[in-house]
PDB file of C-alpha atoms in Angstrom:
ATOM      1  CA  MET C   1       0.000   0.000   0.000  1.00 67.00           C
ATOM      2  CA  ASP C   2       1.293   3.428  -0.911  1.00 77.00           C
ATOM      3  CA  PRO C   3       1.651   5.437   2.330  1.00 77.00           C
ATOM      4  CA  SER C   4      -0.027   8.386   0.644  1.00 75.00           C
ATOM      5  CA  ASP C   5      -3.165   6.285   0.247  1.00 74.00           C
ATOM      6  CA  SER C   6      -3.604   6.263   4.030  1.00 81.00           C
ATOM      7  CA  ARG C   7      -4.118  10.005   4.219  1.00 76.00           C
ATOM      8  CA  ASP C   8      -7.906   9.804   3.846  1.00 78.00           C
ATOM      9  CA  HIS C   9      -8.002   7.515   6.901  1.00 80.00           C
ATOM     10  CA  VAL C  10      -5.868   9.825   9.017  1.00 81.00           C
ATOM     11  CA  VAL C  11      -7.233  13.179   7.802  1.00 81.00           C
ATOM     12  CA  PRO C  12     -10.665  12.415   6.339  1.00 81.00           C
ATOM     13  CA  GLY C  13     -11.756  16.037   6.225  1.00 78.00           C
ATOM     14  CA  THR C  14     -15.338  17.362   6.135  1.00 80.00           C
ATOM     15  CA  ASP C  15     -17.374  19.892   4.209  1.00 81.00           C
ATOM     16  CA  GLU C  16     -19.882  20.328   7.041  1.00 86.00           C
ATOM     17  CA  GLU C  17     -20.059  23.652   8.880  1.00 87.00           C
ATOM     18  CA  LEU C  18     -21.148  23.240  12.515  1.00 90.00           C
ATOM     19  CA  ASP C  19     -23.630  25.665  14.058  1.00 91.00           C
ATOM     20  CA  GLY C  20     -22.309  25.485  17.627  1.00 92.00           C
ATOM     21  CA  ALA C  21     -20.526  28.322  19.390  1.00 95.00           C
ATOM     22  CA  ASP C  22     -16.756  28.528  19.153  1.00 97.00           C
ATOM     23  CA  VAL C  23     -14.894  26.942  22.068  1.00 97.00           C
ATOM     24  CA  ARG C  24     -13.304  29.850  23.896  1.00 98.00           C
ATOM     25  CA  GLY C  25     -12.267  30.542  27.462  1.00 98.00           C
ATOM     26  CA  TYR C  26     -12.065  33.681  29.561  1.00 98.00           C
ATOM     27  CA  ASP C  27      -9.764  36.474  28.374  1.00 96.00           C
ATOM     28  CA  PHE C  28      -7.729  37.626  31.372  1.00 97.00           C
ATOM     29  CA  ARG C  29      -6.733  40.942  29.825  1.00 97.00           C
ATOM     30  CA  GLY C  30      -7.642  43.780  32.178  1.00 96.00           C
ATOM     31  CA  ASP C  31      -9.505  43.475  35.471  1.00 97.00           C
ATOM     32  CA  VAL C  32     -11.130  40.158  36.313  1.00 96.00           C
ATOM     33  CA  ASP C  33     -14.933  40.240  36.104  1.00 96.00           C
ATOM     34  CA  LEU C  34     -16.545  37.321  37.956  1.00 95.00           C
ATOM     35  CA  THR C  35     -19.786  37.530  35.996  1.00 95.00           C
ATOM     36  CA  ALA C  36     -17.970  37.538  32.664  1.00 97.00           C
ATOM     37  CA  LEU C  37     -15.751  34.695  33.848  1.00 97.00           C
ATOM     38  CA  LEU C  38     -18.774  32.553  34.690  1.00 97.00           C
ATOM     39  CA  GLU C  39     -20.436  33.463  31.402  1.00 97.00           C
ATOM     40  CA  SER C  40     -17.328  32.241  29.579  1.00 98.00           C
ATOM     41  CA  TYR C  41     -17.894  28.795  31.091  1.00 98.00           C
ATOM     42  CA  ALA C  42     -20.658  28.288  28.516  1.00 98.00           C
ATOM     43  CA  THR C  43     -18.014  27.964  25.790  1.00 98.00           C
ATOM     44  CA  THR C  44     -15.203  26.490  27.898  1.00 98.00           C
ATOM     45  CA  GLY C  45     -16.440  22.922  27.541  1.00 98.00           C
ATOM     46  CA  PHE C  46     -16.577  19.874  29.795  1.00 98.00           C
ATOM     47  CA  GLN C  47     -17.953  20.451  33.316  1.00 98.00           C
ATOM     48  CA  ALA C  48     -17.516  24.227  33.065  1.00 98.00           C
ATOM     49  CA  THR C  49     -20.253  24.263  30.438  1.00 98.00           C
ATOM     50  CA  HIS C  50     -22.487  22.173  32.692  1.00 98.00           C
ATOM     51  CA  LEU C  51     -21.946  24.778  35.407  1.00 98.00           C
ATOM     52  CA  ALA C  52     -22.965  27.522  32.977  1.00 98.00           C
ATOM     53  CA  ASP C  53     -26.081  25.475  32.155  1.00 98.00           C
ATOM     54  CA  ALA C  54     -26.810  25.165  35.882  1.00 98.00           C
ATOM     55  CA  ILE C  55     -26.585  28.932  36.374  1.00 98.00           C
ATOM     56  CA  ASP C  56     -28.987  29.416  33.474  1.00 98.00           C
ATOM     57  CA  ILE C  57     -31.441  26.859  34.883  1.00 98.00           C
ATOM     58  CA  ALA C  58     -31.264  28.437  38.357  1.00 98.00           C
ATOM     59  CA  ASP C  59     -31.964  31.826  36.745  1.00 98.00           C
ATOM     60  CA  ARG C  60     -35.035  30.318  35.092  1.00 98.00           C
ATOM     61  CA  MET C  61     -36.174  28.841  38.427  1.00 98.00           C
ATOM     62  CA  ARG C  62     -36.086  32.314  39.943  1.00 98.00           C
ATOM     63  CA  ALA C  63     -37.763  33.946  36.934  1.00 98.00           C
ATOM     64  CA  ASP C  64     -40.593  31.385  37.158  1.00 98.00           C
ATOM     65  CA  ASP C  65     -40.922  31.979  40.919  1.00 98.00           C
ATOM     66  CA  ALA C  66     -40.293  28.284  41.489  1.00 98.00           C
ATOM     67  CA  THR C  67     -40.353  26.750  44.926  1.00 98.00           C
ATOM     68  CA  ILE C  68     -36.675  25.860  45.311  1.00 98.00           C
ATOM     69  CA  TYR C  69     -35.675  22.689  47.120  1.00 98.00           C
ATOM     70  CA  LEU C  70     -32.051  22.541  48.240  1.00 98.00           C
ATOM     71  CA  THR C  71     -30.808  19.095  49.205  1.00 98.00           C
ATOM     72  CA  LEU C  72     -27.426  18.468  50.751  1.00 98.00           C
ATOM     73  CA  THR C  73     -25.371  15.806  52.437  1.00 97.00           C
ATOM     74  CA  SER C  74     -23.612  16.357  55.753  1.00 97.00           C
ATOM     75  CA  ASN C  75     -20.158  16.933  54.264  1.00 97.00           C
ATOM     76  CA  VAL C  76     -21.507  20.207  52.870  1.00 98.00           C
ATOM     77  CA  ILE C  77     -22.000  21.483  56.423  1.00 98.00           C
ATOM     78  CA  SER C  78     -18.677  19.942  57.512  1.00 98.00           C
ATOM     79  CA  SER C  79     -16.963  22.225  55.010  1.00 98.00           C
ATOM     80  CA  GLY C  80     -17.054  25.960  54.442  1.00 98.00           C
ATOM     81  CA  LEU C  81     -20.150  25.482  52.298  1.00 98.00           C
ATOM     82  CA  ARG C  82     -22.145  25.829  55.521  1.00 98.00           C
ATOM     83  CA  GLU C  83     -21.873  29.604  55.210  1.00 98.00           C
ATOM     84  CA  VAL C  84     -22.993  29.439  51.561  1.00 98.00           C
ATOM     85  CA  VAL C  85     -26.133  27.494  52.479  1.00 98.00           C
ATOM     86  CA  ALA C  86     -26.869  29.864  55.373  1.00 98.00           C
ATOM     87  CA  ALA C  87     -26.600  32.832  52.993  1.00 98.00           C
ATOM     88  CA  LEU C  88     -29.084  31.279  50.547  1.00 98.00           C
ATOM     89  CA  VAL C  89     -31.581  30.746  53.362  1.00 98.00           C
ATOM     90  CA  ARG C  90     -30.963  34.175  54.896  1.00 98.00           C
ATOM     91  CA  GLU C  91     -31.553  35.977  51.592  1.00 98.00           C
ATOM     92  CA  GLY C  92     -34.752  34.062  50.839  1.00 98.00           C
ATOM     93  CA  TYR C  93     -33.456  32.062  47.877  1.00 98.00           C
ATOM     94  CA  VAL C  94     -34.392  28.632  49.264  1.00 98.00           C
ATOM     95  CA  ASP C  95     -37.878  27.439  50.212  1.00 98.00           C
ATOM     96  CA  VAL C  96     -37.269  23.859  51.382  1.00 98.00           C
ATOM     97  CA  LEU C  97     -34.170  22.138  52.773  1.00 98.00           C
ATOM     98  CA  ILE C  98     -33.702  18.367  52.832  1.00 98.00           C
ATOM     99  CA  THR C  99     -30.576  17.041  54.473  1.00 98.00           C
ATOM    100  CA  THR C 100     -28.994  14.401  56.695  1.00 97.00           C
ATOM    101  CA  ALA C 101     -28.609  14.076  60.458  1.00 97.00           C
ATOM    102  CA  GLY C 102     -24.900  14.854  60.200  1.00 97.00           C
ATOM    103  CA  SER C 103     -25.748  18.280  58.793  1.00 98.00           C
ATOM    104  CA  ILE C 104     -27.887  19.066  61.810  1.00 98.00           C
ATOM    105  CA  THR C 105     -25.380  17.894  64.410  1.00 96.00           C
ATOM    106  CA  GLU C 106     -22.436  19.614  62.760  1.00 98.00           C
ATOM    107  CA  ASP C 107     -24.317  22.866  62.262  1.00 98.00           C
ATOM    108  CA  VAL C 108     -25.070  22.919  66.000  1.00 98.00           C
ATOM    109  CA  ILE C 109     -21.467  22.119  66.935  1.00 98.00           C
ATOM    110  CA  LYS C 110     -20.099  24.886  64.734  1.00 98.00           C
ATOM    111  CA  THR C 111     -22.205  27.478  66.569  1.00 98.00           C
ATOM    112  CA  ALA C 112     -19.911  26.959  69.581  1.00 98.00           C
ATOM    113  CA  LYS C 113     -16.807  25.066  68.479  1.00 97.00           C
ATOM    114  CA  PRO C 114     -15.208  25.320  65.022  1.00 97.00           C
ATOM    115  CA  PHE C 115     -13.881  22.486  62.916  1.00 98.00           C
ATOM    116  CA  LYS C 116     -10.196  22.761  62.036  1.00 98.00           C
ATOM    117  CA  MET C 117      -8.225  22.361  58.825  1.00 98.00           C
ATOM    118  CA  GLY C 118      -6.141  19.186  58.813  1.00 98.00           C
ATOM    119  CA  ARG C 119      -4.651  17.018  56.095  1.00 97.00           C
ATOM    120  CA  TRP C 120      -5.575  13.930  54.127  1.00 97.00           C
ATOM    121  CA  THR C 121      -2.368  12.071  54.984  1.00 96.00           C
ATOM    122  CA  ALA C 122      -2.650  12.139  58.773  1.00 95.00           C
ATOM    123  CA  ASP C 123      -1.674   9.173  60.956  1.00 96.00           C
ATOM    124  CA  GLU C 124      -5.124   7.739  61.683  1.00 96.00           C
ATOM    125  CA  ALA C 125      -4.086   5.734  64.745  1.00 97.00           C
ATOM    126  CA  ALA C 126      -2.376   8.784  66.217  1.00 97.00           C
ATOM    127  CA  LEU C 127      -5.473  10.888  65.592  1.00 97.00           C
ATOM    128  CA  ARG C 128      -7.572   8.310  67.414  1.00 97.00           C
ATOM    129  CA  GLU C 129      -5.234   8.446  70.397  1.00 97.00           C
ATOM    130  CA  ARG C 130      -5.516  12.236  70.426  1.00 97.00           C
ATOM    131  CA  GLY C 131      -9.314  12.153  70.188  1.00 97.00           C
ATOM    132  CA  ILE C 132      -9.439  13.737  66.733  1.00 97.00           C
ATOM    133  CA  ASN C 133     -11.850  12.612  64.016  1.00 97.00           C
ATOM    134  CA  ARG C 134     -10.963  13.173  60.345  1.00 97.00           C
ATOM    135  CA  LEU C 135     -13.340  14.252  57.590  1.00 96.00           C
ATOM    136  CA  GLY C 136     -11.105  14.354  54.518  1.00 97.00           C
ATOM    137  CA  ASN C 137      -8.716  17.191  55.314  1.00 98.00           C
ATOM    138  CA  ILE C 138     -10.913  18.568  58.102  1.00 98.00           C
ATOM    139  CA  PHE C 139     -10.257  17.647  61.750  1.00 98.00           C
ATOM    140  CA  VAL C 140     -13.008  17.445  64.373  1.00 97.00           C
ATOM    141  CA  PRO C 141     -11.861  16.951  67.996  1.00 97.00           C
ATOM    142  CA  SER C 142     -14.062  14.558  69.963  1.00 97.00           C
ATOM    143  CA  ASP C 143     -14.751  17.159  72.635  1.00 97.00           C
ATOM    144  CA  ARG C 144     -17.165  18.708  70.121  1.00 97.00           C
ATOM    145  CA  TYR C 145     -19.421  15.688  70.494  1.00 96.00           C
ATOM    146  CA  VAL C 146     -19.132  15.679  74.279  1.00 96.00           C
ATOM    147  CA  TRP C 147     -20.369  19.276  74.220  1.00 97.00           C
ATOM    148  CA  LEU C 148     -23.121  18.362  71.734  1.00 97.00           C
ATOM    149  CA  GLU C 149     -24.385  15.539  73.946  1.00 95.00           C
ATOM    150  CA  GLU C 150     -24.897  17.899  76.874  1.00 96.00           C
ATOM    151  CA  TYR C 151     -26.532  20.494  74.641  1.00 97.00           C
ATOM    152  CA  LEU C 152     -28.948  18.000  73.120  1.00 97.00           C
ATOM    153  CA  TYR C 153     -29.916  16.422  76.425  1.00 95.00           C
ATOM    154  CA  ASP C 154     -31.010  19.827  77.695  1.00 96.00           C
ATOM    155  CA  PHE C 155     -32.841  20.416  74.429  1.00 97.00           C
ATOM    156  CA  PHE C 156     -34.562  17.010  74.497  1.00 97.00           C
ATOM    157  CA  ASP C 157     -36.118  17.789  77.890  1.00 96.00           C
ATOM    158  CA  ASP C 158     -37.870  20.840  76.457  1.00 97.00           C
ATOM    159  CA  PHE C 159     -38.555  19.336  73.041  1.00 97.00           C
ATOM    160  CA  PHE C 160     -40.405  16.291  74.379  1.00 97.00           C
ATOM    161  CA  ALA C 161     -41.986  18.048  77.379  1.00 96.00           C
ATOM    162  CA  GLU C 162     -45.522  18.188  75.976  1.00 94.00           C
ATOM    163  CA  ASP C 163     -45.480  15.693  73.102  1.00 97.00           C
ATOM    164  CA  ALA C 164     -43.594  12.416  73.285  1.00 97.00           C
ATOM    165  CA  ILE C 165     -43.682  11.869  69.519  1.00 98.00           C
ATOM    166  CA  ARG C 166     -42.273  14.631  67.318  1.00 98.00           C
ATOM    167  CA  THR C 167     -41.163  15.002  63.701  1.00 98.00           C
ATOM    168  CA  PRO C 168     -37.687  15.686  62.269  1.00 98.00           C
ATOM    169  CA  SER C 169     -38.813  19.050  60.850  1.00 98.00           C
ATOM    170  CA  GLU C 170     -40.051  20.108  64.295  1.00 98.00           C
ATOM    171  CA  PHE C 171     -36.745  18.961  65.740  1.00 98.00           C
ATOM    172  CA  ALA C 172     -34.758  21.059  63.259  1.00 98.00           C
ATOM    173  CA  ARG C 173     -36.919  24.156  63.661  1.00 98.00           C
ATOM    174  CA  GLU C 174     -37.012  24.182  67.454  1.00 98.00           C
ATOM    175  CA  LEU C 175     -33.318  23.345  67.704  1.00 98.00           C
ATOM    176  CA  GLY C 176     -32.566  26.244  65.356  1.00 98.00           C
ATOM    177  CA  GLU C 177     -34.530  28.576  67.617  1.00 98.00           C
ATOM    178  CA  THR C 178     -32.077  27.856  70.446  1.00 98.00           C
ATOM    179  CA  LEU C 179     -28.972  28.807  68.458  1.00 98.00           C
ATOM    180  CA  ASP C 180     -27.148  32.139  68.393  1.00 97.00           C
ATOM    181  CA  ASP C 181     -24.958  32.110  65.290  1.00 98.00           C
ATOM    182  CA  GLU C 182     -25.822  34.038  62.133  1.00 97.00           C
ATOM    183  CA  ASP C 183     -23.942  31.448  60.047  1.00 98.00           C
ATOM    184  CA  SER C 184     -26.072  28.607  61.371  1.00 98.00           C
ATOM    185  CA  VAL C 185     -28.272  27.013  58.725  1.00 98.00           C
ATOM    186  CA  LEU C 186     -30.698  25.828  61.408  1.00 98.00           C
ATOM    187  CA  LYS C 187     -30.986  29.307  62.924  1.00 98.00           C
ATOM    188  CA  GLN C 188     -31.524  30.998  59.558  1.00 98.00           C
ATOM    189  CA  ALA C 189     -34.112  28.385  58.552  1.00 98.00           C
ATOM    190  CA  ALA C 190     -36.008  28.831  61.823  1.00 98.00           C
ATOM    191  CA  GLU C 191     -35.970  32.624  61.514  1.00 98.00           C
ATOM    192  CA  HIS C 192     -37.072  32.625  57.865  1.00 98.00           C
ATOM    193  CA  ASP C 193     -39.649  29.839  58.143  1.00 98.00           C
ATOM    194  CA  VAL C 194     -37.791  27.456  55.839  1.00 98.00           C
ATOM    195  CA  PRO C 195     -38.612  23.848  56.763  1.00 98.00           C
ATOM    196  CA  ILE C 196     -35.732  21.415  57.159  1.00 98.00           C
ATOM    197  CA  TYR C 197     -36.590  17.794  56.467  1.00 98.00           C
ATOM    198  CA  CYS C 198     -34.307  15.048  57.689  1.00 98.00           C
ATOM    199  CA  PRO C 199     -35.808  11.626  56.916  1.00 96.00           C
ATOM    200  CA  ALA C 200     -32.791   9.792  58.385  1.00 94.00           C
ATOM    201  CA  LEU C 201     -32.518  11.779  61.605  1.00 96.00           C
ATOM    202  CA  THR C 202     -31.052   8.897  63.585  1.00 94.00           C
ATOM    203  CA  ASP C 203     -28.124   8.393  61.216  1.00 93.00           C
ATOM    204  CA  ALA C 204     -25.632  10.482  63.221  1.00 93.00           C
ATOM    205  CA  GLU C 205     -24.977  11.624  66.779  1.00 92.00           C
ATOM    206  CA  VAL C 206     -28.607  12.737  67.127  1.00 93.00           C
ATOM    207  CA  GLY C 207     -29.594   9.086  66.864  1.00 93.00           C
ATOM    208  CA  ASN C 208     -26.886   7.980  69.287  1.00 95.00           C
ATOM    209  CA  PHE C 209     -27.911  10.521  71.900  1.00 94.00           C
ATOM    210  CA  LEU C 210     -31.628   9.797  71.421  1.00 95.00           C
ATOM    211  CA  TYR C 211     -30.841   6.140  72.066  1.00 95.00           C
ATOM    212  CA  TYR C 212     -29.167   6.957  75.393  1.00 95.00           C
ATOM    213  CA  TYR C 213     -31.830   9.529  76.269  1.00 95.00           C
ATOM    214  CA  ARG C 214     -34.546   6.884  75.888  1.00 95.00           C
ATOM    215  CA  GLN C 215     -32.830   4.607  78.380  1.00 95.00           C
ATOM    216  CA  ARG C 216     -34.127   6.742  81.236  1.00 92.00           C
ATOM    217  CA  PRO C 217     -37.355   5.402  82.801  1.00 92.00           C
ATOM    218  CA  ASP C 218     -39.176   8.693  82.276  1.00 93.00           C
ATOM    219  CA  THR C 219     -38.246   9.098  78.604  1.00 94.00           C
ATOM    220  CA  ALA C 220     -38.711   5.584  77.236  1.00 94.00           C
ATOM    221  CA  ASP C 221     -41.779   6.614  75.218  1.00 96.00           C
ATOM    222  CA  VAL C 222     -40.273   9.535  73.300  1.00 96.00           C
ATOM    223  CA  GLY C 223     -39.651   9.125  69.601  1.00 96.00           C
ATOM    224  CA  ILE C 224     -39.418  10.631  66.139  1.00 96.00           C
ATOM    225  CA  GLU C 225     -42.191  10.098  63.569  1.00 96.00           C
ATOM    226  CA  ILE C 226     -41.146  10.501  59.909  1.00 96.00           C
ATOM    227  CA  VAL C 227     -44.312   9.834  57.892  1.00 97.00           C
ATOM    228  CA  GLU C 228     -45.946  13.134  58.866  1.00 98.00           C
ATOM    229  CA  ASP C 229     -43.004  15.006  57.356  1.00 98.00           C
ATOM    230  CA  TYR C 230     -43.242  12.897  54.212  1.00 97.00           C
ATOM    231  CA  ASP C 231     -46.928  13.750  54.000  1.00 98.00           C
ATOM    232  CA  SER C 232     -46.105  17.461  54.330  1.00 97.00           C
ATOM    233  CA  LEU C 233     -43.461  17.321  51.615  1.00 97.00           C
ATOM    234  CA  ILE C 234     -45.860  15.638  49.204  1.00 97.00           C
ATOM    235  CA  SER C 235     -48.901  17.757  50.065  1.00 97.00           C
ATOM    236  CA  ASP C 236     -47.025  21.064  49.969  1.00 97.00           C
ATOM    237  CA  GLY C 237     -45.297  20.126  46.712  1.00 97.00           C
ATOM    238  CA  MET C 238     -48.596  19.368  44.982  1.00 97.00           C
ATOM    239  CA  LEU C 239     -49.781  22.894  45.821  1.00 97.00           C
ATOM    240  CA  ARG C 240     -46.810  24.530  44.059  1.00 97.00           C
ATOM    241  CA  ASP C 241     -47.166  25.790  40.510  1.00 98.00           C
ATOM    242  CA  THR C 242     -43.467  25.322  39.751  1.00 98.00           C
ATOM    243  CA  THR C 243     -40.653  23.539  41.574  1.00 98.00           C
ATOM    244  CA  GLY C 244     -36.904  23.477  41.158  1.00 98.00           C
ATOM    245  CA  LEU C 245     -34.341  21.196  42.770  1.00 98.00           C
ATOM    246  CA  ILE C 246     -30.692  21.881  43.550  1.00 98.00           C
ATOM    247  CA  ALA C 247     -29.146  18.649  44.806  1.00 98.00           C
ATOM    248  CA  VAL C 248     -25.678  19.061  46.316  1.00 98.00           C
ATOM    249  CA  GLY C 249     -24.519  15.498  46.773  1.00 96.00           C
ATOM    250  CA  ALA C 250     -26.927  12.624  46.521  1.00 95.00           C
ATOM    251  CA  GLY C 251     -28.270   9.839  48.737  1.00 94.00           C
ATOM    252  CA  VAL C 252     -31.455  10.168  50.779  1.00 96.00           C
ATOM    253  CA  PRO C 253     -31.855  13.978  50.523  1.00 97.00           C
ATOM    254  CA  LYS C 254     -31.689  14.007  46.723  1.00 97.00           C
ATOM    255  CA  HIS C 255     -34.063  11.085  46.388  1.00 97.00           C
ATOM    256  CA  HIS C 256     -36.526  12.515  48.903  1.00 97.00           C
ATOM    257  CA  ALA C 257     -36.778  15.653  46.785  1.00 98.00           C
ATOM    258  CA  ILE C 258     -37.311  13.916  43.460  1.00 98.00           C
ATOM    259  CA  MET C 259     -39.568  11.217  44.942  1.00 97.00           C
ATOM    260  CA  THR C 260     -41.934  13.668  46.628  1.00 97.00           C
ATOM    261  CA  ASN C 261     -42.030  15.731  43.418  1.00 98.00           C
ATOM    262  CA  LEU C 262     -43.188  12.599  41.608  1.00 98.00           C
ATOM    263  CA  PHE C 263     -46.606  13.087  43.225  1.00 98.00           C
ATOM    264  CA  ARG C 264     -47.033  16.418  41.406  1.00 97.00           C
ATOM    265  CA  GLY C 265     -45.900  15.003  38.072  1.00 97.00           C
ATOM    266  CA  GLY C 266     -42.193  15.708  38.535  1.00 98.00           C
ATOM    267  CA  ALA C 267     -40.002  18.694  39.291  1.00 98.00           C
ATOM    268  CA  ASP C 268     -39.939  21.450  36.674  1.00 98.00           C
ATOM    269  CA  TYR C 269     -36.197  22.096  37.028  1.00 98.00           C
ATOM    270  CA  ALA C 270     -33.280  20.156  38.481  1.00 98.00           C
ATOM    271  CA  ILE C 271     -29.575  20.742  39.041  1.00 98.00           C
ATOM    272  CA  TYR C 272     -27.365  17.951  40.331  1.00 98.00           C
ATOM    273  CA  ILE C 273     -23.860  18.418  41.715  1.00 98.00           C
ATOM    274  CA  GLN C 274     -22.425  14.983  42.409  1.00 97.00           C
ATOM    275  CA  THR C 275     -19.504  12.641  41.952  1.00 96.00           C
ATOM    276  CA  GLY C 276     -21.283   9.276  42.046  1.00 93.00           C
ATOM    277  CA  MET C 277     -20.823   6.954  39.079  1.00 93.00           C
ATOM    278  CA  GLU C 278     -23.818   5.977  37.013  1.00 94.00           C
ATOM    279  CA  GLY C 279     -22.440   2.556  36.170  1.00 93.00           C
ATOM    280  CA  ASP C 280     -23.341   0.894  39.467  1.00 94.00           C
ATOM    281  CA  GLY C 281     -27.045   1.709  39.119  1.00 94.00           C
ATOM    282  CA  SER C 282     -27.187   3.520  42.448  1.00 94.00           C
ATOM    283  CA  LEU C 283     -29.360   6.537  43.175  1.00 91.00           C
ATOM    284  CA  SER C 284     -26.261   8.483  44.176  1.00 92.00           C
ATOM    285  CA  GLY C 285     -24.819   8.143  40.695  1.00 94.00           C
ATOM    286  CA  ALA C 286     -28.080   8.386  38.772  1.00 96.00           C
ATOM    287  CA  PRO C 287     -28.176  11.381  36.403  1.00 95.00           C
ATOM    288  CA  PRO C 288     -31.266  13.583  36.065  1.00 97.00           C
ATOM    289  CA  ASN C 289     -32.392  12.020  32.779  1.00 95.00           C
ATOM    290  CA  GLU C 290     -32.878   8.745  34.673  1.00 96.00           C
ATOM    291  CA  ALA C 291     -35.246  10.598  37.007  1.00 97.00           C
ATOM    292  CA  VAL C 292     -37.187  11.729  33.915  1.00 97.00           C
ATOM    293  CA  SER C 293     -37.836   8.061  33.103  1.00 97.00           C
ATOM    294  CA  TRP C 294     -39.412   7.656  36.556  1.00 97.00           C
ATOM    295  CA  GLY C 295     -41.505  10.825  36.274  1.00 97.00           C
ATOM    296  CA  LYS C 296     -39.579  12.510  39.094  1.00 98.00           C
ATOM    297  CA  ILE C 297     -38.350  15.311  36.795  1.00 98.00           C
ATOM    298  CA  LYS C 298     -40.629  16.587  34.049  1.00 97.00           C
ATOM    299  CA  ALA C 299     -39.843  15.941  30.406  1.00 95.00           C
ATOM    300  CA  THR C 300     -39.995  19.223  28.474  1.00 94.00           C
ATOM    301  CA  ASP C 301     -39.071  20.523  25.046  1.00 92.00           C
ATOM    302  CA  GLU C 302     -36.537  22.910  26.611  1.00 91.00           C
ATOM    303  CA  THR C 303     -33.643  21.517  28.648  1.00 93.00           C
ATOM    304  CA  ASN C 304     -34.712  21.824  32.270  1.00 97.00           C
ATOM    305  CA  TYR C 305     -31.993  19.863  34.042  1.00 98.00           C
ATOM    306  CA  THR C 306     -28.261  19.412  34.175  1.00 98.00           C
ATOM    307  CA  GLU C 307     -25.651  17.503  36.149  1.00 98.00           C
ATOM    308  CA  ILE C 308     -22.249  18.814  37.177  1.00 98.00           C
ATOM    309  CA  ASN C 309     -19.811  15.983  37.810  1.00 97.00           C
ATOM    310  CA  ALA C 310     -17.625  17.760  40.320  1.00 98.00           C
ATOM    311  CA  GLU C 311     -16.846  17.993  44.006  1.00 98.00           C
ATOM    312  CA  ALA C 312     -19.234  20.493  45.557  1.00 98.00           C
ATOM    313  CA  THR C 313     -16.762  22.797  47.321  1.00 98.00           C
ATOM    314  CA  LEU C 314     -15.296  23.654  43.916  1.00 98.00           C
ATOM    315  CA  VAL C 315     -18.471  24.534  42.049  1.00 98.00           C
ATOM    316  CA  PHE C 316     -21.371  25.198  44.442  1.00 98.00           C
ATOM    317  CA  PRO C 317     -20.113  28.667  45.483  1.00 98.00           C
ATOM    318  CA  LEU C 318     -19.717  29.563  41.799  1.00 98.00           C
ATOM    319  CA  LEU C 319     -23.271  28.434  41.046  1.00 98.00           C
ATOM    320  CA  VAL C 320     -24.594  30.449  43.977  1.00 98.00           C
ATOM    321  CA  ALA C 321     -22.553  33.510  42.996  1.00 98.00           C
ATOM    322  CA  GLY C 322     -23.611  33.359  39.351  1.00 98.00           C
ATOM    323  CA  ALA C 323     -27.304  32.594  39.831  1.00 98.00           C
ATOM    324  CA  PHE C 324     -28.190  34.338  43.101  1.00 98.00           C
ATOM    325  CA  PHE C 325     -25.682  37.032  44.047  1.00 96.00           C
ATOM    326  CA  ALA C 326     -24.356  38.432  40.776  1.00 87.00           C
ATOM    327  CA  ASP C 327     -27.350  40.719  40.130  1.00 69.00           C
TER     328      ASP C 327
END
């Protein structure tokens, strides 16, 4: 074979002109403009373009006066994203929060005792000896949980004083009313009448301390009832003209939001920020188009959902800045 004959295989060429925008990134000449930088993500490609799509979808949520559900896993509150979530609630940009028990316990702890920056490569056995717990590159001394136990026991006495059976949303609201920290998500939610749903309330220190609290003879009948909250989520959602979901992380909070929106025919908008892999068939890795197949997100002619495959601390503040605070 003549080597020149291979050229059509290597460089086949095309006569087709594509209609898409030119791939182009931000031009750093002159002063840096955050809004222009985020707008340039639309033509940057890869996950940057998904972030630009997310900002656009969040803008449309706000323009349509959608009821916005924010779902988050506890590592969001472990990190500096706690202050970002508190700001969204404080400024009235979020209508419903769905989260995990770890978010609640860590939000309370941070009102009195901060978490500390650590490192990923710490000696785990040495940390255990020192009474330090590691969350990635964040360190949490065990004395935080000793303090939390005392705080919650005092709270439980008041919380269960009149009714032995309460709901997770009541727990979150009344606990938030006891806190004095403007960066507390629970406090901001209580002050701005934003319900916090936590369907797995026992899956953290709250559950541990409730277990010990119930060992007392006079508290053996107290408990947490979750179905009433589920009923409220479904009933309230069906009354909303338009809903939008922002799921930071996945698991139970994300699924609770899309599942309860199923009862109203699906959410109108959805933004996922997650790192789970789709290939294992788990909910945590499931993309939004899978939720469309279940009726949990509406199918529309215009793209109404996107997924950003990225770690939340990198992109969630940019989404919030671009869609909520750049006006």
